[in-house]
Tab-separated table of C-alpha atoms in Angstrom:
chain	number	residue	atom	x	y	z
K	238	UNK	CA	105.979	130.809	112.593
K	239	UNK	CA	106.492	127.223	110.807
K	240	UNK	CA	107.450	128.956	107.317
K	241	UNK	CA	109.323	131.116	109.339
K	242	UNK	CA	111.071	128.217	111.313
K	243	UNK	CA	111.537	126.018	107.929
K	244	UNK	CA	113.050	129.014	105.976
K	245	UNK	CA	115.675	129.660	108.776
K	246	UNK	CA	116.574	125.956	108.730
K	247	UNK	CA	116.694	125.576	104.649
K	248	UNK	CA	119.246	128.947	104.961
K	249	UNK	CA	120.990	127.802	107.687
K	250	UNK	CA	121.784	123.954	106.305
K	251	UNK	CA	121.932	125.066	102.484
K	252	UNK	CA	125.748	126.342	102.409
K	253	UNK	CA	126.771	123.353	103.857
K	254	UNK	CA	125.139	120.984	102.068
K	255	UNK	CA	125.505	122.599	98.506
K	256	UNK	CA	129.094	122.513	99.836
K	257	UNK	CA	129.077	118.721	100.646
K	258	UNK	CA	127.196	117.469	97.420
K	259	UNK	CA	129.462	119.315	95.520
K	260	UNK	CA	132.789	117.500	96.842
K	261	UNK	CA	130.329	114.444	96.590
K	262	UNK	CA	129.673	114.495	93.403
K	263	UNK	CA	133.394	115.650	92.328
K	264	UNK	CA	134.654	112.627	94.031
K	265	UNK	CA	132.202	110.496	92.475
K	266	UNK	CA	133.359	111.681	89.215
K	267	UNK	CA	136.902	111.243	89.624
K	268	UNK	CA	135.965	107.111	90.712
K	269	UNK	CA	134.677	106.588	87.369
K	270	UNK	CA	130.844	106.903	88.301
K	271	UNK	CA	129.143	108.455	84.823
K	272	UNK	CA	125.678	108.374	85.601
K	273	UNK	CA	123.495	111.034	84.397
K	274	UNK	CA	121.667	111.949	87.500
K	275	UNK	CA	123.001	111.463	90.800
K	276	UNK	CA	120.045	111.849	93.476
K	277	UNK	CA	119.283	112.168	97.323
K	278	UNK	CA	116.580	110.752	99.387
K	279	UNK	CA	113.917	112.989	100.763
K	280	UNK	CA	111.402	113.025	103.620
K	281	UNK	CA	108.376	112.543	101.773
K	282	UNK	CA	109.511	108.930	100.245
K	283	UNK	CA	111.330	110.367	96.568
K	284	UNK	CA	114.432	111.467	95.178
K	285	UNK	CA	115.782	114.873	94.183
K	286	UNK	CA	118.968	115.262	92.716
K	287	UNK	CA	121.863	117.013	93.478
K	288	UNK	CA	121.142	120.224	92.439
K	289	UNK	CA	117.666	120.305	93.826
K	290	UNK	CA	118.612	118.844	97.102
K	291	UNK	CA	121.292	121.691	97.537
K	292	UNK	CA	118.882	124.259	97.107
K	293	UNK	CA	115.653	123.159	99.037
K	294	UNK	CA	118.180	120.826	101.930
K	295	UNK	CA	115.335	121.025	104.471
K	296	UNK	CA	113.141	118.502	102.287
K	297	UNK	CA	116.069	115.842	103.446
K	298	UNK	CA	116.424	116.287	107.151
K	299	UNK	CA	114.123	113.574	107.860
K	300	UNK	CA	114.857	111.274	105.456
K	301	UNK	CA	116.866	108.463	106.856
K	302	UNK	CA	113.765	106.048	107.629
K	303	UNK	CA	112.196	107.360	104.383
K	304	UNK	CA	114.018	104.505	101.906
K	305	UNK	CA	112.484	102.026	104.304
K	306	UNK	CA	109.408	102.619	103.952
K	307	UNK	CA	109.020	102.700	100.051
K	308	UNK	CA	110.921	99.420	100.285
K	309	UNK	CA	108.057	97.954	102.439
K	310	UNK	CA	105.398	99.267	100.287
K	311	UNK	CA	107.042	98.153	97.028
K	312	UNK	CA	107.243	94.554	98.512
K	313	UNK	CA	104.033	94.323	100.308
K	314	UNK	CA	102.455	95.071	96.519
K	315	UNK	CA	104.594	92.768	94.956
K	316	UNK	CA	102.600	90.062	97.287
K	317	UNK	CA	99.316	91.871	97.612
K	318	UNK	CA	99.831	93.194	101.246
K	319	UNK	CA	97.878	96.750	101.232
K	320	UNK	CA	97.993	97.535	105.358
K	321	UNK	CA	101.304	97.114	106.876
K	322	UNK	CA	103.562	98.462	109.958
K	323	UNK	CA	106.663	99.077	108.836
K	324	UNK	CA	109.339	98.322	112.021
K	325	UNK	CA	112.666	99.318	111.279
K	326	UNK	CA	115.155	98.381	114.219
K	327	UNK	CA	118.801	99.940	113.500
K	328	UNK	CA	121.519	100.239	115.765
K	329	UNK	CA	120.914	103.402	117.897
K	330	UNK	CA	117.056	104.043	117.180
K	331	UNK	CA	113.372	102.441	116.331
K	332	UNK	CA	111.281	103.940	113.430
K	333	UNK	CA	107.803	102.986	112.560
K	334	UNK	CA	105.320	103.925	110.012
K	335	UNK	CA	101.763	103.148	108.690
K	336	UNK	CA	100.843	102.151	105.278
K	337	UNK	CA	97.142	102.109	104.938
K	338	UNK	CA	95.324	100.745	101.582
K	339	UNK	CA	98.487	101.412	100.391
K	340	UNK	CA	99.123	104.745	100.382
K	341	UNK	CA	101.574	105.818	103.140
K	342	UNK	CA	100.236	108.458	105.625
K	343	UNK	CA	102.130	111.880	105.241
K	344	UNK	CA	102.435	114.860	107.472
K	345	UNK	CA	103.239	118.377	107.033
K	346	UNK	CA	104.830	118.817	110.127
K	347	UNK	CA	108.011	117.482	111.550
K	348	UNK	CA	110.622	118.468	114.235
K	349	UNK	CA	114.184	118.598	113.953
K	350	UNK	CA	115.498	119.068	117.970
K	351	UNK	CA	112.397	121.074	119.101
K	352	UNK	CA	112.502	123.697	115.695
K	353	UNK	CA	109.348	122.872	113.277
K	354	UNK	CA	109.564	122.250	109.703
K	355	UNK	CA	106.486	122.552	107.866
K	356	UNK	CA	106.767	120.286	104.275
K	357	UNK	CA	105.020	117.652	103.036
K	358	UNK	CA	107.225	114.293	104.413
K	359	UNK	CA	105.736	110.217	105.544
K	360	UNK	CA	104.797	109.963	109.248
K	361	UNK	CA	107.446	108.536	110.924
K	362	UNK	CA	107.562	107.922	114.673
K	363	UNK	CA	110.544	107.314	116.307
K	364	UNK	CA	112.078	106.078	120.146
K	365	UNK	CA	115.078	105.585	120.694
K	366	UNK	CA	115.438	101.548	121.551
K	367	UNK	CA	117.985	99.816	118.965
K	368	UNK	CA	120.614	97.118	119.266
K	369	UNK	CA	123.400	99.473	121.077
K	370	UNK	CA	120.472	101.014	123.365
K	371	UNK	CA	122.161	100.844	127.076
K	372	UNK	CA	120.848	98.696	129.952
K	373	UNK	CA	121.756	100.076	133.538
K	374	UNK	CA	120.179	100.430	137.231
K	375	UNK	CA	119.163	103.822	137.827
K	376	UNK	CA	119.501	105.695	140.705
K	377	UNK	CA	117.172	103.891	143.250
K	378	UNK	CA	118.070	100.405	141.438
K	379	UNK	CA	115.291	100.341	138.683
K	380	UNK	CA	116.092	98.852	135.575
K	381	UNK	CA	116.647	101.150	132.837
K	382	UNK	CA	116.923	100.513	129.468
K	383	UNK	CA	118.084	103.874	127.318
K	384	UNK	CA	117.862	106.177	125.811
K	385	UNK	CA	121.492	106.421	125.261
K	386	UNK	CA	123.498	104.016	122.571
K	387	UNK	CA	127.048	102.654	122.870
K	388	UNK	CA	127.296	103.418	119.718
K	389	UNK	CA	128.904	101.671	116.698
K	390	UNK	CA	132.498	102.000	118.903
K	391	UNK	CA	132.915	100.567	121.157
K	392	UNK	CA	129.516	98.819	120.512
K	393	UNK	CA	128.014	96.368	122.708
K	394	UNK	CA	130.105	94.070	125.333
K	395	UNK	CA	130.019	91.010	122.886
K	396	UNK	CA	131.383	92.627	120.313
K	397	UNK	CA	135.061	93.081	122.365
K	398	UNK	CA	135.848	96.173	121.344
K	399	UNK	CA	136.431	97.699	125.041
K	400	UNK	CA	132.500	98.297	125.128
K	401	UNK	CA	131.505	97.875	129.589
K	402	UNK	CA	127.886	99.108	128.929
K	403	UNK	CA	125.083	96.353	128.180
K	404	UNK	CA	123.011	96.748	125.519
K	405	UNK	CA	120.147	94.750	123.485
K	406	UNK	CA	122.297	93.273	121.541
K	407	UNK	CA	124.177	91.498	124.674
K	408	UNK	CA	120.610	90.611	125.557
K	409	UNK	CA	119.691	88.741	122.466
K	410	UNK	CA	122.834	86.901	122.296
K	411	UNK	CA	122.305	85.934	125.996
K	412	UNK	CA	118.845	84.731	125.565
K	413	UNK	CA	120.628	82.655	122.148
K	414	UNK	CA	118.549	84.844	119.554
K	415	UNK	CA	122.525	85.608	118.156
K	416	UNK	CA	124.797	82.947	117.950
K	417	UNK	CA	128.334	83.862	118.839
K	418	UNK	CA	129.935	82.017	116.508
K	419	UNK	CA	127.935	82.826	113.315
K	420	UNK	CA	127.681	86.430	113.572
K	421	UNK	CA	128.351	87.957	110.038
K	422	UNK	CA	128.128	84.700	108.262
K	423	UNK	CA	130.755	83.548	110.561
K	424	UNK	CA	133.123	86.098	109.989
K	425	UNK	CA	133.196	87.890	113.412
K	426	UNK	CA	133.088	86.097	116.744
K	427	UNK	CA	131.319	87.780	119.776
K	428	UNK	CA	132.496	87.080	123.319
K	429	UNK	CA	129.378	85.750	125.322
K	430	UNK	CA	131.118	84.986	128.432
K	431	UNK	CA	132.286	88.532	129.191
K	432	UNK	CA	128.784	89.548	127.993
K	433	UNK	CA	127.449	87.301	130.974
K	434	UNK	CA	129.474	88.229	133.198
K	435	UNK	CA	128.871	91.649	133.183
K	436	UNK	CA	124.642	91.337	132.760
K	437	UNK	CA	124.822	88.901	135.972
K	438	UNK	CA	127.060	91.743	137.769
K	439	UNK	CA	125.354	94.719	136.850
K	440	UNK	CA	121.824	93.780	136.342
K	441	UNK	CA	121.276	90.334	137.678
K	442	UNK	CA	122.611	90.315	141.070
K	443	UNK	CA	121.577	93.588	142.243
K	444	UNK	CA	117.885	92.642	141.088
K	445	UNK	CA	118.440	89.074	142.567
K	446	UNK	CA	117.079	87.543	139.189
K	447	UNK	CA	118.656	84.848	137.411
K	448	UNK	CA	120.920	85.585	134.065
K	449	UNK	CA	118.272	84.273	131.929
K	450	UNK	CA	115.561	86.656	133.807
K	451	UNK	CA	117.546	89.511	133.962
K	452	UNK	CA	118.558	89.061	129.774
K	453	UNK	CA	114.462	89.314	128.827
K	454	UNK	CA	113.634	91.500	131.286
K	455	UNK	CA	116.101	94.188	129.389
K	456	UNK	CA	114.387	93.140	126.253
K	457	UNK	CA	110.861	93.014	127.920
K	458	UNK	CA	111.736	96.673	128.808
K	459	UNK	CA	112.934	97.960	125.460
K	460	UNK	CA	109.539	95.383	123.428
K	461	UNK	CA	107.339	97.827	125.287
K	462	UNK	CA	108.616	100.798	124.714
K	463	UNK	CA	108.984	100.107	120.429
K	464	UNK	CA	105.250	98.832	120.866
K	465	UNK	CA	104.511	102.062	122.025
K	466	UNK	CA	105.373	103.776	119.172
K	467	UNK	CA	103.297	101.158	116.945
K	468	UNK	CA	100.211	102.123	118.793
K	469	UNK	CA	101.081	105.782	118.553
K	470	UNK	CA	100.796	105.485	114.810
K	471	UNK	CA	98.128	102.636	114.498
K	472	UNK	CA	95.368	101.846	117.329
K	473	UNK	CA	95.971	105.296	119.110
K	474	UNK	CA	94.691	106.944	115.156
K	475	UNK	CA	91.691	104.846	114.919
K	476	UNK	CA	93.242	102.043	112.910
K	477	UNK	CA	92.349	98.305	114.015
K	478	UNK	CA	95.649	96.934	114.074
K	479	UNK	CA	94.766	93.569	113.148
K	480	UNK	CA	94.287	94.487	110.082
K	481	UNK	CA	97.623	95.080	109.429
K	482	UNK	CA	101.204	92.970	108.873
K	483	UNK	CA	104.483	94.209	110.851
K	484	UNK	CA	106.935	94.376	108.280
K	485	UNK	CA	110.404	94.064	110.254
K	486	UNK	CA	113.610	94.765	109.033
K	487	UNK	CA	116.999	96.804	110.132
K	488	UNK	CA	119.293	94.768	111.738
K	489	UNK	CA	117.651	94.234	114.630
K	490	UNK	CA	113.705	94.674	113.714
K	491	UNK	CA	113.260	90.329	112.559
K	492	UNK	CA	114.747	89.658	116.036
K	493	UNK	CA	111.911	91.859	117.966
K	494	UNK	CA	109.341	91.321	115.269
K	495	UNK	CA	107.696	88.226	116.198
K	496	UNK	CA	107.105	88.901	120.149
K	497	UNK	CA	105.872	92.110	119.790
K	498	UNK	CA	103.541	91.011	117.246
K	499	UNK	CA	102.086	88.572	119.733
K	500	UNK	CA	101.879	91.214	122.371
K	501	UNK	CA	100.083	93.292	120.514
K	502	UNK	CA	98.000	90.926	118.116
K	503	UNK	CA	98.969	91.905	114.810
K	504	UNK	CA	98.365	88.576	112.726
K	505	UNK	CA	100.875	88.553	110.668
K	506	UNK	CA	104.986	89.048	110.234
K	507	UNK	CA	106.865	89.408	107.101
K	508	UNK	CA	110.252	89.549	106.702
K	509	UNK	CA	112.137	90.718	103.815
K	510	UNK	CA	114.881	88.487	102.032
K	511	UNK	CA	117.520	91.071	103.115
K	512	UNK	CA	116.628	93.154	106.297
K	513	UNK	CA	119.301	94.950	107.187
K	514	UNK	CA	119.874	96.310	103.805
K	515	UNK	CA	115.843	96.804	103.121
K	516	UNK	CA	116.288	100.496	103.612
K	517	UNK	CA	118.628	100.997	100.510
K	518	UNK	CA	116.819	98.830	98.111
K	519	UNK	CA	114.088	101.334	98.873
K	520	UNK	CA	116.308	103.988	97.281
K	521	UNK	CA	116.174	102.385	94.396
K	522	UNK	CA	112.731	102.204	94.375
K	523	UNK	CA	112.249	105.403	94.978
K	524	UNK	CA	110.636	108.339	92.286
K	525	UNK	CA	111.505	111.583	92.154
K	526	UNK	CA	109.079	113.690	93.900
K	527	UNK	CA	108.974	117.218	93.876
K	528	UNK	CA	106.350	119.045	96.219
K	529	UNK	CA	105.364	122.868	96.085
K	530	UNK	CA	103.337	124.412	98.788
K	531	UNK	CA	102.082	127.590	98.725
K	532	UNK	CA	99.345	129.328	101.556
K	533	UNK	CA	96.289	130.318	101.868
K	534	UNK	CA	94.132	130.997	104.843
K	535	UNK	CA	90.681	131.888	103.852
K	536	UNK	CA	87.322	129.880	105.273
K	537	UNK	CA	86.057	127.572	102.665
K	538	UNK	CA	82.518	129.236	101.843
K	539	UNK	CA	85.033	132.786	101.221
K	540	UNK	CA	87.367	130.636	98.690
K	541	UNK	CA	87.521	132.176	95.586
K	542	UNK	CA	88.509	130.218	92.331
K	543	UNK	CA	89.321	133.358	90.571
K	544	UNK	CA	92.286	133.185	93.241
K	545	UNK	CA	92.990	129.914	94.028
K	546	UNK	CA	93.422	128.436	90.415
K	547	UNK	CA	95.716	130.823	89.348
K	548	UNK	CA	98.062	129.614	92.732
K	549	UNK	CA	97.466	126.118	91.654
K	550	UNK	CA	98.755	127.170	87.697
K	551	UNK	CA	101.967	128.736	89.132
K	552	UNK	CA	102.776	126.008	91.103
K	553	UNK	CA	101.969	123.336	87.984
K	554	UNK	CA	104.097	125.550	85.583
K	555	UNK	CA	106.558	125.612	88.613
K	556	UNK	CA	106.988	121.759	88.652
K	557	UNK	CA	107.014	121.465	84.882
K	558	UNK	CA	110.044	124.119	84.579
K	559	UNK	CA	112.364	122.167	87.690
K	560	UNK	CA	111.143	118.565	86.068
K	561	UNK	CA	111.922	119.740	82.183
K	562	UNK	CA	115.431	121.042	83.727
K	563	UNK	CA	116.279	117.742	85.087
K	564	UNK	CA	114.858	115.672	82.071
K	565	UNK	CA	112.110	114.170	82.308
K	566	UNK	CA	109.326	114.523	79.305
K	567	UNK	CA	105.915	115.599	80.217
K	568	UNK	CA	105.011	112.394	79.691
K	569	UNK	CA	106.984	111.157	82.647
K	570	UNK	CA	105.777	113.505	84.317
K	571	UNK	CA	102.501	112.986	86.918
K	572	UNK	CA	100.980	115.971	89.626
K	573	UNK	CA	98.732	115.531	92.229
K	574	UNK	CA	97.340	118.404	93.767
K	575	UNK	CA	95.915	118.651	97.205
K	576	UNK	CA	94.503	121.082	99.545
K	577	UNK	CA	95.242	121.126	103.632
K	578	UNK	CA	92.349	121.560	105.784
K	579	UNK	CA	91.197	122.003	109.196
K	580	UNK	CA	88.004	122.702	110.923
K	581	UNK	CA	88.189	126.523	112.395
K	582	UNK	CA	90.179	125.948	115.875
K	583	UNK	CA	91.134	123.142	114.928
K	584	UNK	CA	95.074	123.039	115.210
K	585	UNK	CA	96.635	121.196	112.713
K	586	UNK	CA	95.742	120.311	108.929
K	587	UNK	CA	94.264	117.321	107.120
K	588	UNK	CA	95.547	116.938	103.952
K	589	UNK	CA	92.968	115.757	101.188
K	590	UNK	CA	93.486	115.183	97.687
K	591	UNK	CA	91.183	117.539	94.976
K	592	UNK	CA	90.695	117.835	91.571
K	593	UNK	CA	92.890	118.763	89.168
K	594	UNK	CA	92.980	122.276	88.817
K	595	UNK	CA	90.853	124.839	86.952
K	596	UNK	CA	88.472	123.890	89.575
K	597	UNK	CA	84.750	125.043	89.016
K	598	UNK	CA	82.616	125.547	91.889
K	599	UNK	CA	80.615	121.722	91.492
K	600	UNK	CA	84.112	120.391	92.439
């Protein structure tokens, strides 16, 4: 059922996204940009390019956070960090992953709105809490905080752009985490009185709580539930999460970053030089990564080498072909073969790294 599921998305996505890297690249062309390769982000941290990503467009879906966390990773070596949380706060969502000795932990299962697509991709959780993430009184006058966004228009109140709903980023600038008159370097003002006034009328006032109490209970609210998804991938998987350092970054991750990290005792914060553009530098950083996945259900004393290395030699002389077609020199060229395992009833796989294939029975 999930090759089943992941073939029917990869048909049903492919026309329209060979159609829209097509008219991508043609415009790009036309601008003046000669580059040899163009490429595309994928879930499991690398880069395909064009023409790969047009014919596999399933490996993408879940690659927004992806550039993220390679950017985290390629810093945290750069200053000998090897266990990290990366905590990427955006506009309309939270995403967090774990980095452990590191080596990023990957899954082979995902979900795209309930329908499960089974490739290799990093283990990214995600809630929705970022800085246009509404605050309102529910139905029997609980405060509520999301999961719906204002959205980049109108935005938050304090941005002025006919936005009524209060958000996180009202909350912040409340509290004085923003200041209204250097938002942007300066060069956009936000309007904290009408922010104010509508927290104190919607929120404050029917709770009877002060401004100020009303402005971190909102953030209070929406602290918990991203710390929630740190401990989903972290202490709730065995990992002792004071072991690790909360990389924040996003535009609104450095401005969460440090409370949370108190909350939940993680020792350390670092902050990259550029936040909200951290995800994109990890394009840059990124390799291109091909993966090739082919099954196999058989009970490991019944696994016969006679059958399996031959699979692992098509898939090698697989790789080489699509990696000599888009240039690269076998020298440039590294594989790293792996095998996914589970214990019988066990419902999901592990996936372990093995030698290099021929494999001989002492391996």
């Amino acid at each position: 059922f999930y090759r089943m599921s992941t073939t029917i998305i990869n048909a049903y996505i492919q026309p329209v996204m060979a159609n829209y890297l097509g008219r991508l690249e043609k415009r790009m062309r036309e601008t003046g940009i000669n580059t040899p390769k163009l490429y595309i982000m994928q879930s499991n941290g690398g880069v395909s390019t064009f023409a790969g990503s047009a014919k596999k467009p399933v490996a993408t879906v879940l690659s927004g956070p992806a550039g993220g966390v390679i950017a985290s990773m390629g810093t945290c070596e750069r200053v000998g960090i090897n266990n990290i949380i990366t905590f990427d706060m955006g506009g309309t969502s939270c995403d967090v992953a774990l980095i452990h000795q590191g080596n990023p932990v990957i899954t082979t299962q995902g979900k795209i709105n309930l329908r499960p697509i089974a490739l290799p991709m990093l283990d990214i959780h995600t809630v929705s809490a970022g800085g246009g993430t509404i605050a309102r009184l529910d139905a029997v006058g609980g405060l509520q905080v999301g999961p719906d966004s204002a959205g980049a228009d109108p935005g938050p109140v304090c941005y002025d752009r006919g936005g009524e709903n209060i958000t996180i980023t009202d909350a912040n600038m409340v509290i004085g985490v923003l200041d209204p008159d250097h938002f942007l370097g300066g060069r956009m003002k936000l309007n904290k009185p009408k922010a104010e006034r509508l927290l104190e009328e919607r929120i404050a006032k029917p709770l009877t709580m002060h401004l100020m109490e009303a402005a971190h209970g909102v953030l209070d609210i929406i602290n918990v539930k991203m710390e929630e998804a740190i401990k989903a991938v972290s202490s709730q998987r065995g990992y002792d999460i004071r072991d690790f350092t909360l990389v924040a970054f996003g535009g609104g991750g450095p401005m969460h970053a440090g409370r949370m990290a108190l909350d939940l005792g993680i020792p350390s914060v670092l902050i990259p030089l550029t936040p909200g553009v951290h995800s994109a530098l990890g394009l840059l950083m990124s390799d291109v990564k091909h993966d090739y996945v082919r099954s196999k259900l058989v009970g490991l004393d019944d696994l016969d080498l006679e059958e399996i290395n031959p699979m692992f030699g098509q898939l090698i002389e697989q790789a080489k072909a699509d990696l000599h077609g888009e240039g690269f020199r076998d020298s440039e060229i590294k594989m790293d073969p792996y095998l996914d395992l589970r214990y019988a009833g066990q419902g999901y796989e592990l996936t372990v790294p093995c030698a290099m294939p021929p494999m001989n029975n002492d391996e």
